Backbone as numpy.savetxt, mean C-alpha at the origin, in Angstrom:
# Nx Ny Nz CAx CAy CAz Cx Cy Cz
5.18 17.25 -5.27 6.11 16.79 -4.25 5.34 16.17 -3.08
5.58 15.18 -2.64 4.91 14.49 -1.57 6.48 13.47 -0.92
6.17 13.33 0.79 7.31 12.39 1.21 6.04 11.43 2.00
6.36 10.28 1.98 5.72 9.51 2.21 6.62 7.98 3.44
5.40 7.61 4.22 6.53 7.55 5.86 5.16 6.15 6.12
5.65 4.85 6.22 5.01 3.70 5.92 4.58 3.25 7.51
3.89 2.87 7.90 3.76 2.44 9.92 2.90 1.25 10.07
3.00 0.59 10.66 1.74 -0.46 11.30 2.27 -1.93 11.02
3.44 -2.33 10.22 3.81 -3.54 9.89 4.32 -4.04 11.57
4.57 -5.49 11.23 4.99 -6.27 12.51 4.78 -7.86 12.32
4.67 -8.74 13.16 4.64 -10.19 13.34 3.26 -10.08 13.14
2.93 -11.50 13.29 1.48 -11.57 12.88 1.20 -13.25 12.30
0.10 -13.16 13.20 0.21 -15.39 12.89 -0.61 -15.29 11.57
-0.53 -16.34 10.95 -2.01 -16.64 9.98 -3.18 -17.08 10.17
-3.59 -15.83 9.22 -5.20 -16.04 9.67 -5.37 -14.57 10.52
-4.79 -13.74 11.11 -4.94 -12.22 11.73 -4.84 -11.58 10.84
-4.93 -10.08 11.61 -4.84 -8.93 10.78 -4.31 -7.73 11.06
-4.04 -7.08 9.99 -3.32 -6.17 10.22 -3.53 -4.88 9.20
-3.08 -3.80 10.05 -3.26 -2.31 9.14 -2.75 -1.14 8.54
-2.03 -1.53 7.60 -0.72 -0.55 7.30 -0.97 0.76 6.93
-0.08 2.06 7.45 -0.83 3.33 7.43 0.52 3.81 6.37
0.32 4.78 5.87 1.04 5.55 4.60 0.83 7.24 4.91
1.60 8.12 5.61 1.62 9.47 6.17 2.00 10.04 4.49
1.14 10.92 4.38 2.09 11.68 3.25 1.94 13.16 3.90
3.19 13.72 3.26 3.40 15.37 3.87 2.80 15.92 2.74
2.39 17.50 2.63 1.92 18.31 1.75 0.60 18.54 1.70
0.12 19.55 0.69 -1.28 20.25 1.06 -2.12 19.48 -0.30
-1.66 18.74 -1.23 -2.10 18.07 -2.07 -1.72 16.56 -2.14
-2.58 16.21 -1.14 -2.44 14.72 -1.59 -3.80 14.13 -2.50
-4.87 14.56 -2.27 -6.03 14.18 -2.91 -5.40 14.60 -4.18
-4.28 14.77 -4.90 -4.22 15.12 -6.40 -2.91 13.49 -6.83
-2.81 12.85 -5.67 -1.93 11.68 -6.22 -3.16 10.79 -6.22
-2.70 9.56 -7.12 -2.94 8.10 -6.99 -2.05 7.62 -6.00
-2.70 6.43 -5.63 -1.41 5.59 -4.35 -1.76 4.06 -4.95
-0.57 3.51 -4.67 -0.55 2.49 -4.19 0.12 1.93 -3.71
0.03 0.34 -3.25 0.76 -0.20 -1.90 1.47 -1.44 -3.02
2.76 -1.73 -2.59 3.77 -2.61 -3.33 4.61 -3.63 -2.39
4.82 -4.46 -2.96 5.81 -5.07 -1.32 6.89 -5.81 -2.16
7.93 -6.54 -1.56 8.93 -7.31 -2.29 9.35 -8.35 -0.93
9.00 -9.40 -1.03 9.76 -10.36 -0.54 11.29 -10.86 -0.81
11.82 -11.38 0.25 13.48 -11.62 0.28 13.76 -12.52 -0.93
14.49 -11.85 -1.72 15.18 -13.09 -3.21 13.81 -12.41 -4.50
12.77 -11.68 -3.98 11.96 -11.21 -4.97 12.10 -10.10 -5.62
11.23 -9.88 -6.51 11.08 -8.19 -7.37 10.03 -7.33 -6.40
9.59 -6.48 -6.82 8.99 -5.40 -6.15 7.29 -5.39 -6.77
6.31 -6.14 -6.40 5.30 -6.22 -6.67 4.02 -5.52 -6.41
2.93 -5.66 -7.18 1.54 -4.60 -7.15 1.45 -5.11 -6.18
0.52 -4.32 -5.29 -0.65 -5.45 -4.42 -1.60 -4.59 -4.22
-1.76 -2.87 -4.01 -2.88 -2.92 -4.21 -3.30 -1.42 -4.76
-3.90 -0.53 -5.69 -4.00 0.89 -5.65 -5.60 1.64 -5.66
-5.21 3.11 -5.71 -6.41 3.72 -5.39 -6.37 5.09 -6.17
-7.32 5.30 -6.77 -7.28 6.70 -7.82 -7.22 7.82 -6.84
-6.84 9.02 -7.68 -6.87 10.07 -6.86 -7.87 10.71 -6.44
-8.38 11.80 -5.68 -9.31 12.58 -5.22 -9.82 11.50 -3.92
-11.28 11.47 -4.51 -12.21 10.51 -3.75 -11.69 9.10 -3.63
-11.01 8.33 -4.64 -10.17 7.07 -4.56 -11.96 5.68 -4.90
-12.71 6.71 -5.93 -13.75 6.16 -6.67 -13.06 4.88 -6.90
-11.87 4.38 -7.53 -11.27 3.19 -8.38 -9.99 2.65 -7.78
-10.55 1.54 -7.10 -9.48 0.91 -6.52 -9.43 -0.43 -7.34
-7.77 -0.99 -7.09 -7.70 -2.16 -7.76 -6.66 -2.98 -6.93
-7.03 -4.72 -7.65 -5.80 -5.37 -6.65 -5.32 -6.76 -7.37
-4.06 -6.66 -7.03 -3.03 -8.00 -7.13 -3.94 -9.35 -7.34
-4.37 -10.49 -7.78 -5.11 -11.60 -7.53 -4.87 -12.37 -6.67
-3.50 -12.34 -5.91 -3.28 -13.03 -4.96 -3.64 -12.38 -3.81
-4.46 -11.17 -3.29 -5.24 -10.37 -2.13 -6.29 -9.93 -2.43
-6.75 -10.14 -3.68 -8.50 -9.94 -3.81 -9.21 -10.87 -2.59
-10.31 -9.80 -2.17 -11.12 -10.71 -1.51 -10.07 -10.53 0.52
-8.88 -10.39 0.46 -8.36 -10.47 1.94 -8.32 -8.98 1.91
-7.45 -8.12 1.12 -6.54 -6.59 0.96 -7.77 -5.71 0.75
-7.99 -4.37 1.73 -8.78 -2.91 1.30 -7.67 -2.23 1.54
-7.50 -1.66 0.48 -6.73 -0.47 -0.20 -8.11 1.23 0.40
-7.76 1.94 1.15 -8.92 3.60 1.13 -7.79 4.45 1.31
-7.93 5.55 1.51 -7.49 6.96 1.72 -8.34 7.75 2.23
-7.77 8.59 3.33 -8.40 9.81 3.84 -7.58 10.71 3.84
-8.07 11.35 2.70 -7.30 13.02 2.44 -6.99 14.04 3.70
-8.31 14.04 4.41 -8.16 14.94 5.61 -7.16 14.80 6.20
-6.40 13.17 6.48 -5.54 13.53 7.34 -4.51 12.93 6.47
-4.29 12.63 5.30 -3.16 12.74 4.13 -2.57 11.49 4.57
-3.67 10.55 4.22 -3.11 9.09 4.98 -3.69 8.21 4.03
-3.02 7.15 3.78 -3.23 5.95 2.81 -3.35 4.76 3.78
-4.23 3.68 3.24 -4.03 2.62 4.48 -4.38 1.15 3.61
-3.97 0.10 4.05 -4.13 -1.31 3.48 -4.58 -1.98 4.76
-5.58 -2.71 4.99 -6.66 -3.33 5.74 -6.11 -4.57 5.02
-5.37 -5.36 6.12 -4.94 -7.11 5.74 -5.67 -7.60 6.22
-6.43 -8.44 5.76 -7.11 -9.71 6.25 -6.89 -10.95 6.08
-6.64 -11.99 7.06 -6.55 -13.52 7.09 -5.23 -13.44 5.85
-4.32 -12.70 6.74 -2.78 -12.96 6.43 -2.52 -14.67 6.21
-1.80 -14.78 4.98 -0.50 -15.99 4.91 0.91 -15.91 5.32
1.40 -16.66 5.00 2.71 -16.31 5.32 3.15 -15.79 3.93
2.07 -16.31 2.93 3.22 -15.84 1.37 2.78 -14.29 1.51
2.31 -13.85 2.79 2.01 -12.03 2.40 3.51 -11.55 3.17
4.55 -12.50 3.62 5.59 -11.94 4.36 6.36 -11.49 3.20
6.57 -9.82 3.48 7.55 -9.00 2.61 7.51 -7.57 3.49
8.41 -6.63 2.70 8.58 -5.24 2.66 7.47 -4.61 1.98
6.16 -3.68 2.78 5.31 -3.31 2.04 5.62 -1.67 1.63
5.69 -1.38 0.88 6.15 0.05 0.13 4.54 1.12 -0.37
4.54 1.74 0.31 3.66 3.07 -0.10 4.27 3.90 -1.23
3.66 4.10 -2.47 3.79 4.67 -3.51 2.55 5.86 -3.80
3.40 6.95 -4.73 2.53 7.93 -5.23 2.54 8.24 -6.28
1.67 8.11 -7.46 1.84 8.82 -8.50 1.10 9.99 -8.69
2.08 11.35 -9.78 1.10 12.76 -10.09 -0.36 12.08 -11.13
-1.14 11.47 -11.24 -2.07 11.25 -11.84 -3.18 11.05 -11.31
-4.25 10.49 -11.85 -5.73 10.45 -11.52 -5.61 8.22 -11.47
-5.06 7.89 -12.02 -5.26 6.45 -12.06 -4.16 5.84 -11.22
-4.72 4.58 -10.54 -3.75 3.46 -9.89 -3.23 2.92 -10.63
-2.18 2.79 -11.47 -1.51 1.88 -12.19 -0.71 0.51 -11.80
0.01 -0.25 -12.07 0.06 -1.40 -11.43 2.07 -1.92 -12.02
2.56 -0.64 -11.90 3.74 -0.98 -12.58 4.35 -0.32 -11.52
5.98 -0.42 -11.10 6.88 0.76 -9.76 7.39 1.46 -11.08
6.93 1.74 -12.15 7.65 2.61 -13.11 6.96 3.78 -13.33
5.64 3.53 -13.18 4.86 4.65 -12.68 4.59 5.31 -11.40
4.81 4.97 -10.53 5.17 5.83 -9.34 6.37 6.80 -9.31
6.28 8.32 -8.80 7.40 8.79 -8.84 7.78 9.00 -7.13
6.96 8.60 -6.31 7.39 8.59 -5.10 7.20 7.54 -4.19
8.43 7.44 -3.50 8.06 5.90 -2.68 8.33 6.15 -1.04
7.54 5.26 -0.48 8.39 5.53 1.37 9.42 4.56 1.38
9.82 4.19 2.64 11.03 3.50 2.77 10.62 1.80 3.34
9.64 1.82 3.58 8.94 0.54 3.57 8.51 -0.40 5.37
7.85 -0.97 5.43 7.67 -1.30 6.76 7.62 -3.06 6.63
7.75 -3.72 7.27 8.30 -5.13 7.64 6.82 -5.43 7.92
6.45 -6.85 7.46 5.17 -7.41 7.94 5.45 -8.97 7.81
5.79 -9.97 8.79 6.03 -11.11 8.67 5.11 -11.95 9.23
4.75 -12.78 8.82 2.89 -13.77 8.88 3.91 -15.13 9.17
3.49 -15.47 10.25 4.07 -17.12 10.89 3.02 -17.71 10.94
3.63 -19.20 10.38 2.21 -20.33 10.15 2.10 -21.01 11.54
């Protein structure tokens, strides 16, 4: 069981940056995988970026934020975070913090069994 509570989205020109934080409640979070998902207006609900459980040894990402997006975790304080760099505007969506009970980041919302409620991040050209 984990509840999970999304923060740091907002405006933001292109080319800035920005740092989305992911609160999870409970005494086991180092036993989820996470990852971060977003859906733009008229879109589906897409990867963008995850992180294995424990130490978060195996991270992975979307091809359209390789190279801009760091996906880390710090257990201590049961927090997930996405490090945007040199935002577009095609990064404007709803970014969604996800958890799965496993050891791997998977790259599907069918494998997550827990989601937050999502935070707003809109990139003006």
């Amino acid at each position: 069981q984990v509840q999970l509570v999304e923060s740091g989205g907002g405006l933001a020109q292109a080319g800035a940056s920005l740092r989305l934080s992911c609160a999870a409640s409970g005494r086991t979070f180092s036993r989820y995988a996470m990852g971060w998902f977003r859906q733009a207006a008229g879109k589906e609900r897409d990867f963008v970026a995850g992180i294995s459980w424990s130490t978060g040894s195996t991270t992975d990402y979307a091809d359209s934020v390789k190279g801009r997006f760091i996906i880390s975790r710090d257990n201590a304080k049961n927090t997930l975070y996405l490090q945007m760099n040199s935002l577009k505007p095609e990064d404007t969506a709803v970014y969604y913090c996800a958890a799965r009970g496993g050891a791997r980041a998977l790259d599907s919302t069918a494998d997550y069994n827990y989601w937050g409620q999502g935070t707003q991040v809109t990139v003006s050209s």
